[in-house]
Amino acid sequence: DAGVIQSPRHEVTEMGQEVTLRCKPISGHNSLFWYRQTMMRGLELLIYFNNNVPIDDSGMPEDRFSAKMPNASFSTLKIQPSEPRDSAVYFCASSALGRSYEQYFGPGTRLTVT
Amino acid sequence: GIQVEQSPPDLILQEGANSTLRCNFSDSVNNLQWFHQNPWGQLINLFYIPSGTKQNGRLSATTVATERYSLLYISSSQTTDSGVYFCAVRTSGSRLTFGEGTQLTVNP
């Protein structure tokens, strides 16, 4: 089975541009998580969905960040407008609700905003 | 919220040595996971271990939930074991809370 798939793997953009990160969870998983990892703040949860519904978005830094999950096999994290301080690695993870809740991570997207 | 503390923060070993990494948490947990983040940044699942002991090759883990800690044992370490080891716990809902990690360097 394929694991969690993220695209793009690397993104370099200029300040002010819109950035869209994409994630495909493991088939059959019904929880999806977006994390951000930086040297200063470590791994922090931005938002998670259960059954395509956002449950907790308290980690979303500000209104420039938004996330959607239009169906069970696809989610996006959008930053508009991007700023240099958004530079980080963004991970998507998925798990199966009602079973072990064990989370599996995608390879991450390394975002650089210049 | 729950606090997760990992120790030591940094560890340097010679190839072939054994090591023990510790994770303490401040409240009861429903699950606990150990991850290895390799030098390429990938987060790899090692163990899902809310309680008890599990072994997978040279790695094993023990969680004593009543005493709020977990241990990860690495035996006969190899250079490919280098990276950061994270402990993460879930109390309620689906959210995982991560520790700050242990940076392991295994020298040849």
XYZ file of C-alpha atoms in Angstrom:
222
model
C 0.000 0.000 0.000
C 1.152 3.512 -0.710
C 1.859 5.657 2.296
C 0.821 9.260 2.755
C 1.630 11.209 -0.390
C 2.561 14.871 -0.374
C 3.301 17.284 -3.170
C 5.335 19.168 -3.991
C 8.365 17.862 -2.081
C 10.121 21.212 -2.354
C 8.697 24.652 -2.969
C 10.571 27.909 -3.311
C 8.494 31.034 -3.671
C 8.724 34.748 -3.216
C 7.151 36.636 -0.365
C 3.560 37.559 -1.131
C 2.876 34.614 -3.415
C 0.207 32.004 -2.764
C 1.413 28.519 -1.844
C -0.674 25.351 -1.980
C 0.499 22.109 -0.411
C -1.278 18.848 -1.174
C -1.782 15.611 0.665
C -3.294 12.225 -0.094
C -3.838 10.140 3.051
C -3.496 6.384 3.289
C -6.523 4.693 1.773
C -9.068 3.834 4.469
C -7.748 6.351 6.959
C -10.307 8.899 8.103
C -8.212 11.323 10.137
C -5.786 13.735 8.520
C -3.296 16.047 10.199
C -1.163 18.965 9.029
C 2.052 19.695 10.990
C 4.801 22.246 10.625
C 8.384 21.622 11.707
C 10.944 24.341 12.367
C 14.156 24.426 14.344
C 12.726 26.978 16.746
C 9.297 25.469 17.408
C 9.798 21.782 16.699
C 6.810 19.808 15.399
C 3.541 21.635 15.839
C 0.047 20.556 14.844
C -1.683 23.084 12.626
C -5.055 21.457 12.007
C -6.695 18.054 11.830
C -9.752 16.580 10.184
C -11.937 13.625 11.109
C -14.100 12.262 8.295
C -13.246 15.356 6.192
C -14.484 17.744 8.907
C -12.026 20.161 10.568
C -11.937 19.344 14.265
C -9.184 21.504 15.719
C -7.563 24.396 13.870
C -6.175 26.109 16.952
C -2.648 25.614 15.678
C -3.184 27.544 12.449
C -0.908 30.562 12.874
C -3.122 33.238 11.364
C -5.679 34.015 8.718
C -3.117 33.634 5.979
C -3.313 29.867 6.499
C -6.278 27.793 5.403
C -6.874 24.072 4.959
C -9.531 22.073 3.185
C -10.446 18.442 2.818
C -13.010 18.169 0.017
C -13.037 14.367 0.103
C -11.526 11.433 1.933
C -8.522 11.166 -0.355
C -7.324 14.748 -0.689
C -6.428 17.761 1.431
C -4.778 21.110 0.791
C -2.975 23.599 2.989
C -2.846 27.083 1.510
C -0.789 30.080 2.562
C -1.791 33.414 1.087
C 0.172 35.648 1.120
C 3.336 33.778 2.075
C 6.034 35.326 4.275
C 9.662 34.345 4.939
C 8.742 33.187 8.460
C 6.520 30.517 6.901
C 9.639 28.709 5.702
C 9.513 25.242 7.259
C 8.847 21.603 6.517
C 5.135 20.847 6.352
C 4.066 17.294 7.102
C 0.773 15.594 6.478
C -0.183 12.518 8.508
C -3.156 10.186 8.577
C -4.654 7.638 10.927
C -7.677 5.390 11.252
C -10.325 6.665 13.658
C -11.704 4.104 16.038
C -8.750 1.774 15.757
C -5.305 2.418 17.144
C -5.145 6.071 16.044
C -1.554 5.348 15.038
C -0.403 8.194 12.825
C 1.641 7.749 9.666
C 3.539 10.654 8.177
C 4.158 11.690 4.613
C 7.612 12.706 3.367
C 6.944 16.418 3.945
C 7.113 19.535 1.809
C 10.095 21.794 2.356
C 8.880 25.366 1.826
C 11.265 28.257 1.364
C 9.850 31.766 1.101
C 12.372 34.369 -0.026
C -2.012 20.456 28.210
C 0.110 17.368 28.613
C 3.872 17.813 28.851
C 6.236 15.390 27.116
C 9.901 15.420 28.085
C 12.592 13.418 26.353
C 16.078 12.690 27.573
C 18.862 12.992 26.821
C 18.523 15.810 24.282
C 21.705 14.702 22.530
C 23.547 11.402 22.443
C 26.749 10.415 20.663
C 27.667 6.752 20.362
C 30.264 4.576 18.744
C 28.931 1.983 16.355
C 28.042 -1.175 18.243
C 27.120 0.534 21.497
C 23.732 0.233 23.197
C 21.554 3.121 24.331
C 18.352 3.947 26.172
C 16.169 6.937 25.364
C 13.525 8.094 27.812
C 10.145 9.783 27.439
C 8.267 11.143 30.456
C 4.727 12.447 30.214
C 2.687 14.420 32.692
C -0.755 12.790 32.382
C -2.495 9.538 31.482
C -2.284 8.689 27.798
C -4.344 6.597 25.398
C -1.506 5.934 23.058
C 2.195 6.540 22.641
C 4.298 6.398 19.510
C 8.045 6.443 18.892
C 9.299 7.903 15.622
C 12.708 8.131 13.992
C 13.393 11.193 11.855
C 16.270 10.223 9.587
C 18.845 12.684 8.244
C 16.686 13.140 5.124
C 13.822 14.376 7.273
C 11.477 11.410 6.954
C 9.446 10.513 10.038
C 9.378 6.759 10.378
C 7.080 4.884 12.728
C 9.021 2.715 15.159
C 6.488 1.635 17.749
C 2.903 2.147 18.723
C 3.110 1.262 22.407
C 0.542 2.636 24.898
C 1.692 0.022 27.399
C 3.880 -3.057 27.669
C 6.952 -4.056 25.709
C 7.567 -4.557 22.008
C 10.618 -5.553 20.032
C 11.541 -5.060 16.413
C 15.011 -6.279 15.518
C 17.639 -4.283 17.396
C 15.028 -1.885 18.753
C 12.666 -2.426 21.627
C 10.357 -0.195 23.635
C 8.680 -0.371 27.000
C 5.901 1.858 28.277
C 4.923 1.895 31.945
C 1.702 3.851 31.707
C 1.036 3.895 35.462
C 4.380 5.601 36.034
C 4.077 7.827 32.958
C 7.214 6.965 31.059
C 8.435 5.053 28.057
C 11.892 3.792 27.123
C 13.356 3.091 23.707
C 16.301 0.703 23.596
C 18.722 0.582 20.701
C 21.184 -2.292 20.742
C 24.308 -2.705 18.612
C 23.812 0.753 17.139
C 24.632 1.414 13.492
C 25.405 4.643 11.669
C 22.002 4.379 9.994
C 20.388 4.773 13.423
C 21.496 8.412 13.467
C 18.771 11.023 13.491
C 16.195 12.385 15.892
C 13.955 10.119 17.945
C 10.575 11.525 18.915
C 8.098 10.335 21.453
C 4.469 11.411 20.920
C 1.428 10.825 23.100
C -2.344 11.037 22.684
C -4.614 11.795 25.604
C -8.081 12.268 24.111
C -9.359 12.939 20.631
C -6.907 12.401 17.812
C -4.224 14.975 18.650
C -0.640 13.801 19.235
C 1.686 15.851 21.437
C 5.367 15.503 20.578
C 8.423 15.724 22.769
C 11.390 17.770 21.628
C 13.312 14.699 20.557
C 16.672 13.068 21.194
C 19.350 13.779 18.598
C 21.367 10.564 18.154
C 24.690 10.464 16.342
C 26.339 7.095 15.761
C 29.953 7.341 14.694
C 31.702 4.585 12.699
